[in-house]
XYZ file of C-alpha atoms in Angstrom:
487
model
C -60.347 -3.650 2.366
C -61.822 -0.359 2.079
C -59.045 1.856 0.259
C -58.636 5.187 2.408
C -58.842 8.345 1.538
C -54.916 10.507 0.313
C -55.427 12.505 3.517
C -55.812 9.207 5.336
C -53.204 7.876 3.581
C -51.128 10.484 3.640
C -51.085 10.497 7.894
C -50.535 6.539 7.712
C -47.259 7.372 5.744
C -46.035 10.126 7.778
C -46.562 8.037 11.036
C -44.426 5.347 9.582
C -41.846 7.701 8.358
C -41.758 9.399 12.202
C -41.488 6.038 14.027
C -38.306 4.859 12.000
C -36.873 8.058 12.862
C -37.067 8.023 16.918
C -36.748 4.058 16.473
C -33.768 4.158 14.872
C -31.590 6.045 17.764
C -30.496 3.363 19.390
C -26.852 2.112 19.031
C -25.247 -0.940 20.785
C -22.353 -0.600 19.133
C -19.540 0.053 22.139
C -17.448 3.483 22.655
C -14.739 3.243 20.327
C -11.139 3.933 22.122
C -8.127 3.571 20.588
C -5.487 0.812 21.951
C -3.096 2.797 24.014
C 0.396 2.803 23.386
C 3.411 4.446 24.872
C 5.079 7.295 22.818
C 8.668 9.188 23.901
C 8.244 12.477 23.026
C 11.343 12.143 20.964
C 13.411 9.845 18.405
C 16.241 8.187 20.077
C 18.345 8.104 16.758
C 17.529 11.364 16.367
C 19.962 13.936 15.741
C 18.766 17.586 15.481
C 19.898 19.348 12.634
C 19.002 22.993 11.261
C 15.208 23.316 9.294
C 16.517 24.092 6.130
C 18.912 20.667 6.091
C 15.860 18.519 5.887
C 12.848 18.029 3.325
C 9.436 17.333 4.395
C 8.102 14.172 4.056
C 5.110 14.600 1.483
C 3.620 13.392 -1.845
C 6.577 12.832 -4.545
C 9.101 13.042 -1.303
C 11.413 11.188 -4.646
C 12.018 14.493 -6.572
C 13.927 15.988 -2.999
C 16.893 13.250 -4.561
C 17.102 16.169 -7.171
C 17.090 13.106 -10.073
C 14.897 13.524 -12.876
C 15.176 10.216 -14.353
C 13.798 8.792 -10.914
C 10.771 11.259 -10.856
C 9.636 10.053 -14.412
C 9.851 5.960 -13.359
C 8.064 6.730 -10.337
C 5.504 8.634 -12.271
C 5.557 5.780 -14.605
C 5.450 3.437 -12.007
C 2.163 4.824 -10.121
C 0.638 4.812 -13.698
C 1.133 1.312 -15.081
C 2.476 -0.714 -12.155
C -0.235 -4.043 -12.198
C 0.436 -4.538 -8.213
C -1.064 -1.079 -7.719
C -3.674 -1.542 -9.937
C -4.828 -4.591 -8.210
C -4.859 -2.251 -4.944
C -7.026 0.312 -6.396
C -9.528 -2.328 -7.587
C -9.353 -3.524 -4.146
C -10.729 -0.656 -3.189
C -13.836 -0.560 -5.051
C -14.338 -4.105 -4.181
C -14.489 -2.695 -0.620
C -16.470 0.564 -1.855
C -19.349 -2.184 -3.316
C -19.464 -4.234 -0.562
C -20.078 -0.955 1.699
C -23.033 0.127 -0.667
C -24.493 -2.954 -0.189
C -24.076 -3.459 3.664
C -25.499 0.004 3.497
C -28.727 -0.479 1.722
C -30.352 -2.296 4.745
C -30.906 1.249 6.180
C -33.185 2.624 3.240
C -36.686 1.089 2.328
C -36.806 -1.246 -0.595
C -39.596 -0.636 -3.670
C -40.664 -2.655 -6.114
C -43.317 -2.747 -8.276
C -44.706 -5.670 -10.509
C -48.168 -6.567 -12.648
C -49.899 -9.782 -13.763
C -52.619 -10.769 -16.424
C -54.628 -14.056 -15.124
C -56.911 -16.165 -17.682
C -59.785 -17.647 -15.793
C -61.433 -19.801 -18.061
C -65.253 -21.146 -16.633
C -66.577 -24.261 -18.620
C -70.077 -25.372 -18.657
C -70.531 -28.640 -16.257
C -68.694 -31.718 -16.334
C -69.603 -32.588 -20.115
C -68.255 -29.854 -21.873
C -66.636 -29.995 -24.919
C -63.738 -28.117 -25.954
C -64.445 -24.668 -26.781
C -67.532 -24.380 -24.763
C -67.851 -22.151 -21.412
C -66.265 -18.910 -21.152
C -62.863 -16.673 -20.075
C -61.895 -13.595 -18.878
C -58.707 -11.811 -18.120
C -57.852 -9.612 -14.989
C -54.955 -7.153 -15.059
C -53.127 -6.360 -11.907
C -50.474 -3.422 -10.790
C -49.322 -3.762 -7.219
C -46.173 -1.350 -5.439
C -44.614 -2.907 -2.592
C -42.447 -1.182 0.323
C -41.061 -2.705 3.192
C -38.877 -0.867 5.874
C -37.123 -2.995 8.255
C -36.841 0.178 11.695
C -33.151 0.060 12.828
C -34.415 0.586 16.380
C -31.167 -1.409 17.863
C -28.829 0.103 15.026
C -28.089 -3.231 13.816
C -28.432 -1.855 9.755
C -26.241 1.334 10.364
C -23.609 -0.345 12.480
C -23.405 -3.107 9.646
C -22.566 -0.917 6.793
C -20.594 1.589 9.328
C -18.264 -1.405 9.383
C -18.407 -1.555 6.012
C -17.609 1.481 5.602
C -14.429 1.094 7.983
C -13.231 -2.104 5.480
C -13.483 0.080 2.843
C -11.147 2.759 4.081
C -9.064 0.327 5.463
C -8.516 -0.927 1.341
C -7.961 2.942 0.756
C -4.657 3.141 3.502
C -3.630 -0.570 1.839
C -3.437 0.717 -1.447
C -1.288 3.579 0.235
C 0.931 0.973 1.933
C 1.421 -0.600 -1.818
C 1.918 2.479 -3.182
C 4.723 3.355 -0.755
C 6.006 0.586 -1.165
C 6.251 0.230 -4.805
C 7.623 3.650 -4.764
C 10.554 3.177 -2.678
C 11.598 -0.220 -4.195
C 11.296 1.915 -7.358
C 14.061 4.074 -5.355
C 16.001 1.409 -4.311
C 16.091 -1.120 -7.171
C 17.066 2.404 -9.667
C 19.766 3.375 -7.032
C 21.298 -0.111 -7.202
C 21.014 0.577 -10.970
C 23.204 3.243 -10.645
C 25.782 2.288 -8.415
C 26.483 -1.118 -10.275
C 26.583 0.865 -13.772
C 29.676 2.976 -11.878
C 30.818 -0.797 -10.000
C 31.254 -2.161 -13.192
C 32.970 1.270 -14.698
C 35.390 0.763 -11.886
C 35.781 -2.897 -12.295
C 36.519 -2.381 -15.697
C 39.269 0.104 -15.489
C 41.274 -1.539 -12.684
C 41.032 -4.703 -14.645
C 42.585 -3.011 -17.874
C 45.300 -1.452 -15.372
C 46.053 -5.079 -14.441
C 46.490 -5.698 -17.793
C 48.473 -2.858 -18.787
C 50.517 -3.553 -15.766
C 50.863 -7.019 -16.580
C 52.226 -6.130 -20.015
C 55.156 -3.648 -17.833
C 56.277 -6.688 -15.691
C 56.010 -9.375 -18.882
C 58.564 -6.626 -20.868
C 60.669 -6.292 -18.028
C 60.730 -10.048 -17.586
C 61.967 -10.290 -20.661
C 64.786 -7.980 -20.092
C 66.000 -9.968 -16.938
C 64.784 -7.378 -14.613
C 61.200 -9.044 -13.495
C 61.242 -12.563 -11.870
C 58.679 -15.206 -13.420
C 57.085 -15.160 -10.509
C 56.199 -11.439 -10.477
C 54.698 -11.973 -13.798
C 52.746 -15.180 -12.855
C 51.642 -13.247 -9.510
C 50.563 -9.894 -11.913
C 48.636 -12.884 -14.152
C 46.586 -14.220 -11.374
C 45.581 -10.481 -9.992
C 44.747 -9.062 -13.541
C 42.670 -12.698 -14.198
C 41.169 -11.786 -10.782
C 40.116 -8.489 -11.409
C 38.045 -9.583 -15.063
C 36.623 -12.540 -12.780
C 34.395 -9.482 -10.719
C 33.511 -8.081 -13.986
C 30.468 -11.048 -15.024
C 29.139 -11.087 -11.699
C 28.599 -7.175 -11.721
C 27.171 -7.479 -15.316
C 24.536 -10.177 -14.006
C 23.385 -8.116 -11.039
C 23.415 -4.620 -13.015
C 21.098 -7.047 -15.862
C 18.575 -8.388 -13.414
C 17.981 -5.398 -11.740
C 17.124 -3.694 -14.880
C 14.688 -6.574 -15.606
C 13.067 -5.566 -11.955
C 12.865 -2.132 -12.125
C 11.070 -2.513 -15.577
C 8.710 -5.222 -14.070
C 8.281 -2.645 -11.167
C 7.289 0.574 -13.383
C 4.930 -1.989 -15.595
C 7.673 -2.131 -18.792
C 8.641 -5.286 -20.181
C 12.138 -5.847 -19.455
C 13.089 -6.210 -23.256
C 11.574 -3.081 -24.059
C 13.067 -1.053 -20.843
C 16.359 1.341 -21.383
C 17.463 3.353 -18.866
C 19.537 6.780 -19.190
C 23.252 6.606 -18.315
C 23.891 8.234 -14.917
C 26.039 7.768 -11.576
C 25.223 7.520 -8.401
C 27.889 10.112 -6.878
C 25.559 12.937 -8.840
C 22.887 12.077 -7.144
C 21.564 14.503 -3.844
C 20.453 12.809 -0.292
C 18.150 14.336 1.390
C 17.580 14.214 5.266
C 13.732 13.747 5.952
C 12.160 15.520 9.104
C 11.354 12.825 11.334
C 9.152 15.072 13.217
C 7.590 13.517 16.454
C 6.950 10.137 17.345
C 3.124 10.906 17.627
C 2.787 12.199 14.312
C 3.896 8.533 12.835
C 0.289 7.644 13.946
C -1.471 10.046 11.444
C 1.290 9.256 8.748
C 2.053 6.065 8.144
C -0.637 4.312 5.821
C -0.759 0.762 7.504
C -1.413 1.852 11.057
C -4.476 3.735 10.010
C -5.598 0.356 7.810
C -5.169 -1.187 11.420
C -6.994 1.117 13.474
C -9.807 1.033 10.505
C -10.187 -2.451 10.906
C -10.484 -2.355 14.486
C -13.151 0.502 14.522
C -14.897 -2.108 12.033
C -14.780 -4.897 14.450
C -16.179 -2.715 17.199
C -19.027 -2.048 14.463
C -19.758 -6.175 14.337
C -20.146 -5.965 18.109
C -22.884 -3.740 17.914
C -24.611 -5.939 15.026
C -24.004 -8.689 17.039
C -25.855 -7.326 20.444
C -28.361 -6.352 17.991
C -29.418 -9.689 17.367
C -30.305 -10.638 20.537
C -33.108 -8.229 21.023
C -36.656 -8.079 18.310
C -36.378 -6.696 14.607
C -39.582 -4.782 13.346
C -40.345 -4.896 9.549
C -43.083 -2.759 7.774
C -44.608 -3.621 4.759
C -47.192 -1.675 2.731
C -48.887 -3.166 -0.488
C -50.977 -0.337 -2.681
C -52.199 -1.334 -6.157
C -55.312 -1.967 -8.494
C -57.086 -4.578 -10.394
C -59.406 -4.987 -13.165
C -60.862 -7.054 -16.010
C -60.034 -4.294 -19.148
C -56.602 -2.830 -19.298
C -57.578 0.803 -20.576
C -59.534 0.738 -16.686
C -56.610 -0.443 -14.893
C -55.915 2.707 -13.008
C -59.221 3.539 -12.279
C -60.858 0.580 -11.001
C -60.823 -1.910 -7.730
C -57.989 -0.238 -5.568
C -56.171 -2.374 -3.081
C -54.345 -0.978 -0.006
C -52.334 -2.907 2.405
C -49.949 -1.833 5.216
C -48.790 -4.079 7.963
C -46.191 -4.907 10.381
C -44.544 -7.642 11.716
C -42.722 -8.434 15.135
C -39.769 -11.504 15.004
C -37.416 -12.571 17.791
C -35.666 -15.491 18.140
C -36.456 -17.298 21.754
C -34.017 -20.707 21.507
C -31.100 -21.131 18.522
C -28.777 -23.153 20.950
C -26.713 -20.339 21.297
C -25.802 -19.112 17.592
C -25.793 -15.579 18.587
C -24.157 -15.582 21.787
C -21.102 -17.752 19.899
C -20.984 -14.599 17.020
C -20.732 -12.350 19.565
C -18.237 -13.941 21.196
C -16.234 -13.973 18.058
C -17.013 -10.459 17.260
C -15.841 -9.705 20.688
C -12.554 -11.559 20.271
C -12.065 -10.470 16.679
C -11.983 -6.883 18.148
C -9.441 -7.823 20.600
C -7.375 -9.442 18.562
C -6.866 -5.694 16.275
C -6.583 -4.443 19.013
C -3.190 -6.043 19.671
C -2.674 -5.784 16.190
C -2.906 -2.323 16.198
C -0.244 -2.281 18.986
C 2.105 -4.127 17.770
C 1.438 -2.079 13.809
C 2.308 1.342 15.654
C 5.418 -0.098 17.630
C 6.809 -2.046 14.505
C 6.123 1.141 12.739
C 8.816 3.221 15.655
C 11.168 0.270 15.265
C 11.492 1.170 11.957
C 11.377 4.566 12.226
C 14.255 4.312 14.861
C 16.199 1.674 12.829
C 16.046 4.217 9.517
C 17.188 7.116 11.718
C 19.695 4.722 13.044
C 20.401 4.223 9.363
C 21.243 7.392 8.495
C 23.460 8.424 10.664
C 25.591 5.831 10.161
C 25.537 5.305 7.182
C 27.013 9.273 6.744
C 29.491 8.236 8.799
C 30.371 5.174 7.138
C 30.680 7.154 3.439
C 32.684 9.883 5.202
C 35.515 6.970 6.248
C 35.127 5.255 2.803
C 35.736 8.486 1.280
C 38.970 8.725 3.274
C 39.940 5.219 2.728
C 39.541 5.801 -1.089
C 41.695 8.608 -1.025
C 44.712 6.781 0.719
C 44.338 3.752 -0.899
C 44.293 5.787 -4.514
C 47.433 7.614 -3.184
C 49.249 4.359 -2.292
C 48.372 2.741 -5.307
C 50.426 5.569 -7.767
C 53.334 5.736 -5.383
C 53.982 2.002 -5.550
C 53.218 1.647 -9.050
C 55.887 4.533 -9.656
C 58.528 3.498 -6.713
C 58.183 -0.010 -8.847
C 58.928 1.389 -12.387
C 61.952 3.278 -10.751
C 62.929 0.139 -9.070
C 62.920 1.044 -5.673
C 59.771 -0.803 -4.578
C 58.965 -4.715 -4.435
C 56.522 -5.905 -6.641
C 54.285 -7.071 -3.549
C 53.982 -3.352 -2.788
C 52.550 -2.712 -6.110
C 49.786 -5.740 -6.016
C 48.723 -5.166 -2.697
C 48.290 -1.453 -3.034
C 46.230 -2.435 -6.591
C 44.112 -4.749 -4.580
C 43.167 -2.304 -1.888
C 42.767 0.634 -4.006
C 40.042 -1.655 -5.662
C 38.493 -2.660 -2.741
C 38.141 1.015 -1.178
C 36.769 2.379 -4.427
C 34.194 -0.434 -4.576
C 33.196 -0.005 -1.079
C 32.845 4.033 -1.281
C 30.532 3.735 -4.146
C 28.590 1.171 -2.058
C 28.378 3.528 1.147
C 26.920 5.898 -1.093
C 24.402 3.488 -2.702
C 24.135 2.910 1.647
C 23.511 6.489 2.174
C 20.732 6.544 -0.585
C 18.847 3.888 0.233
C 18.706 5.363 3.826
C 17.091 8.313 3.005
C 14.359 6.128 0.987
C 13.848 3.622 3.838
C 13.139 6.522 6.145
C 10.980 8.311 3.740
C 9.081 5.145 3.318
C 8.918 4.246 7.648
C 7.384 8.006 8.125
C 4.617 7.586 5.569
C 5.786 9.141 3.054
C 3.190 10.887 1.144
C 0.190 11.139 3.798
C -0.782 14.159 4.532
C -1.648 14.147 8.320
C -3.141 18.343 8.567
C -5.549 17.546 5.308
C -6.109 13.407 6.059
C -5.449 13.083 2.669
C -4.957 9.199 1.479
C -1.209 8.874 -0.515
C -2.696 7.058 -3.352
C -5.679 9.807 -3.818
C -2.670 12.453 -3.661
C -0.993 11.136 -6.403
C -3.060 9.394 -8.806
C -6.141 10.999 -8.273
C -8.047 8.339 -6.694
C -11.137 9.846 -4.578
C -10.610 8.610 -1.327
C-alpha cells in the first residue's frame, strides 16, 4: 500500500476523530427516576423545642456530649479502627474497577518491533554454512477505537462509577457506625464504673449495718433472726458486685478493640456518667433524612448503577463498530529503520450477533429485574431509615421522662433509707423497715444511673438514624469529612 501523504493522513485522522464524536450520542440507558416514597411533612415523635436547645447534626456531632475523653477515642477510633480501614480500601477497590470499566471509552495504543533472520541456502545439497541471511527490522504503532455509537462503553463505566460511590456512602455507614458504638460501648463504661461505686458502698453499709445488729444481738436487744436476715442482705449486696466487675471488664476489652488498641494495653480516664451533657439533635424534616443518611444514598447509587446495566444491555442487541489503524516501517539495516519502506493501514470492521439462543435477551432481563429489585430496596432503605428516626425520637422523649421519675424515686428511696436506719437505732422501727428501705434505696440508685446511661445512648442512636456527619447543602461524604478521604 502506497503510504499517503501527512496532509492525507492528517484528514483520514480527523474524519475518524469526528465520526466517534456524533457516533457516540446515543444512549439507551433509561430515564433515571427515583422510587417514590411517601414523606409526612413532619416527625410524629417530634416535640418542638426552642433552636438554641438542640445541636446540629454534623461531622464530630460526639464533642456536643461536652466529654473530652470521648472526642479523643473517637478520633482514635476513625484513625486506627481495622473495620474502617477495610471500608476505605473498599473504596479504591471500587475506584479501580471504575477506571477500568472506563477505559473502553478511550482508544488503546500500542506499539511493538521485531528483527526476522531469513536465512536462503543454496539447493537441496547444501552443506552447513553455505547460502546466505539477512535480517529485517520492523516498528509498527497500532490504534484501535471501538465508536460508542449505542453508549454501551460510557453507560458501563457510568455504572461503575455509581458502585464506586456507592463504596464511598458504605464506608460512611461504617464510619457512623463505629462511631456511635464508640459512644455507646464508652457510655456503658461510665455508668458501670459509677454501678459498681454504688454497689460497693451499699454493700459496705450492709456490712457496717450488719456489725450494729450482731452488737446489739449480743446485748439481748437484736433477735438471731435479724442478724441472720442482715447476713443474707449484706451477702446479697457483694453477690452484684462480680457481675458488675465482669461487664465494666469486657466492655473495656470492646471499646479498645473498637478504637484499634489492644485490650491489655487500653486504660481509660476515671469519669462518671452524671457529668456528662445530652444533647437534643435537630431532627429537621423527614425529607432531609434522604440527603443525610449514608446508606440510603449507597441504595439509590446502586440503583442508578443498575439502570446503567440496562443501557449496556440494550446495547448489545444492536452492531458495534471498531477502527483500527496500523502505521509503521521496515527495513533490512537498523540505522535506516525510520527512513525506509513505510507501511500504513487503517480499517474498520462491522460485528453483530444474528442467533446466540437468546444470551442477550436473558441479561437484559436480569439487568431489568436487578433494577427492580433496588428499587424496592431503596424503598424499604428510606422507610427503615424513618422507623428509626421515629423510634430514636420516640427514644428520647421517654427516656427524659423516665430519668426525671428515677431521679424522684432516688430521692425518696434515699430519704426512707436514713429514717429507718435511724428510727431502728432509736428503737422505734422494726428491723424489716430498715432492710426493705436498704433494698430499695439500692435498686432506685441503680436504676437512675441506668436512665441516664438511657438518656445518653438516646441522643447517640438519634445522631446516628439522621446521618450524622453528612453534610446534605455541600454533598460532602462523612468519611471524606473526617479523615480526609477524597470522595
Amino acid at each position: 500500500m502506497t503510504f499517503p501523504s501527512r496532509p492525507a493522513r492528517g484528514l483520514a485522522l480527523a474524519t475518524l476523530a469526528a465520526t466517534a464524536v456524533l457516533l457516540g450520542g446515543c444512549s439507551l440507558v433509561p430515564a433515571y427516576e427515583r422510587p417514590q416514597v411517601d414523606l409526612a411533612p413532619r416527625w410524629n415523635s417530634y416535640q418542638a423545642s426552642p433552636l438554641g436547645a438542640t445541636v446540629p447534626v454534623q461531622s464530630g456531632w460526639w464533642r456536643s456530649f461536652g466529654d473530652p475523653a470521648l472526642s479523643a477515642l473517637e478520633d482514635r477510633a476513625l484513625r486506627d479502627s481495622p473495620t474502617l480501614a477495610q471500608a476505605r480500601a473498599r473504596i479504591e477497590q471500587a475506584r479501580g474497577t471504575a477506571q477500568s470499566a472506563g477505559a473502553a471509552l478511550y482508544p488503546t495504543v500500542s506499539l511493538n518491533g521485531t528483527v526476522d533472520r531469513v536465512h536462503n541456502g543454496s539447493g537441496t545439497t547444501a552443506k552447513v554454512g553455505s547460502g546466505s541471511s539477512s535480517n529485517t527490522q520492523s516498528l509498527f504503532a497500532q490504534a484501535g477505537y471501538e465508536l460508542d455509537f449505542w453508549g454501551k462503553n460510557r453507560a458501563a463505566g457510568d455504572a461503575a462509577q455509581a458502585l464506586a460511590q456507592a463504596s464511598v456512602y458504605d464506608a460512611d455507614t461504617v464510619a457512623l457506625t463505629l462511631t456511635a458504638s464508640v459512644a455507646d460501648t464508652y457510655f456503658q463504661l461510665l455508668s458501670l464504673r459509677e454501678r459498681l461505686r454504688l454497689a460497693q458502698g451499699i454493700a459496705d453499709d450492709a456490712q457496717r449495718l450488719l456489725a450494729l445488729v450482731q452488737s446489739q444481738a449480743d446485748l439481748g436487744v437484736a433477735s438471731s433472726l435479724q442478724v441472720e436476715q442482715q447476713r443474707s442482705a449484706a451477702a446479697s449486696f457483694a453477690a452484684a458486685l462480680p457481675p458488675l466487675q465482669q461487664q465494666l471488664e469486657q466492655n473495656s476489652h470492646l471499646l479498645a478493640v473498637l478504637v484499634g488498641a489492644t485490650p491489655e494495653q487500653f486504660a481509660l480516664a476515671d469519669g462518671g456518667v452524671q457529668a456528662v451533657a445530652v444533647p437534643q439533635p435537630q431532627a429537621g424534616l423527614p425529607a432531609s433524612i434522604l440527603q443525610r443518611r449514608p446508606d440510603i444514598r449507597a441504595a439509590e447509587a446502586r440503583l442508578q448503577g443498575a439502570n446503567f446495566d440496562i443501557g449496556v444491555a440494550r446495547a448489545t442487541f444492536y452492531p458495534s463498530l471498531a477502527l483500527t489503524a496500523n502505521a509503521g516501517v521496515t527495513s533490512a539495516a537498523l540505522g535506516q529503520l525510520l527512513s525506509s519502506n513505510p507501511i500504513l493501514d487503517i480499517g474498520a470492521a462491522l460485528a453483530q450477533t444474528l442467533f446466540d439462543g437468546g444470551q442477550r435477551q436473558g441479561q437484559l432481563t436480569v439487568s431489568r429485574g436487578r433494577a427492580t429489585e433496588l428499587a424496592a430496596a431503596y424503598r424499604g432503605t428510606v422507610l427503615g431509615a424513618l422507623q428509626e428516626v421515629e423510634d430514636g425520637l420516640s427514644a428520647t422523649v421517654h427516656q427524659r421522662e423516665l430519668e426525671a421519675a428515677a431521679q424522684d424515686a432516688a430521692s425518696s428511696a434515699q430519704r426512707a433509707s436514713t429514717l429507718a436506719e435511724a428510727q431502728y437505732r432509736l428503737g422505734s422501727s422494726d428491723f424489716l423497715n430498715v432492710l426493705t428501705a436498704q433494698r430499695t434505696r439500692a435498686q432506685a440508685q441503680d436504676a437512675l444511673l441506668q436512665a441516664r446511661l438511657g438518656r445518653l445512648q438516646a441522643a447517640v442512636g438519634l445522631f446516628r438514624t439522621l446521618g450524622g456527619g453528612f453534610d446534605a447543602a455541600s454533598d460532602t461524604p462523612f468519611i471524606s469529612s473526617i479523615s480526609g478521604v477524597t470522595p
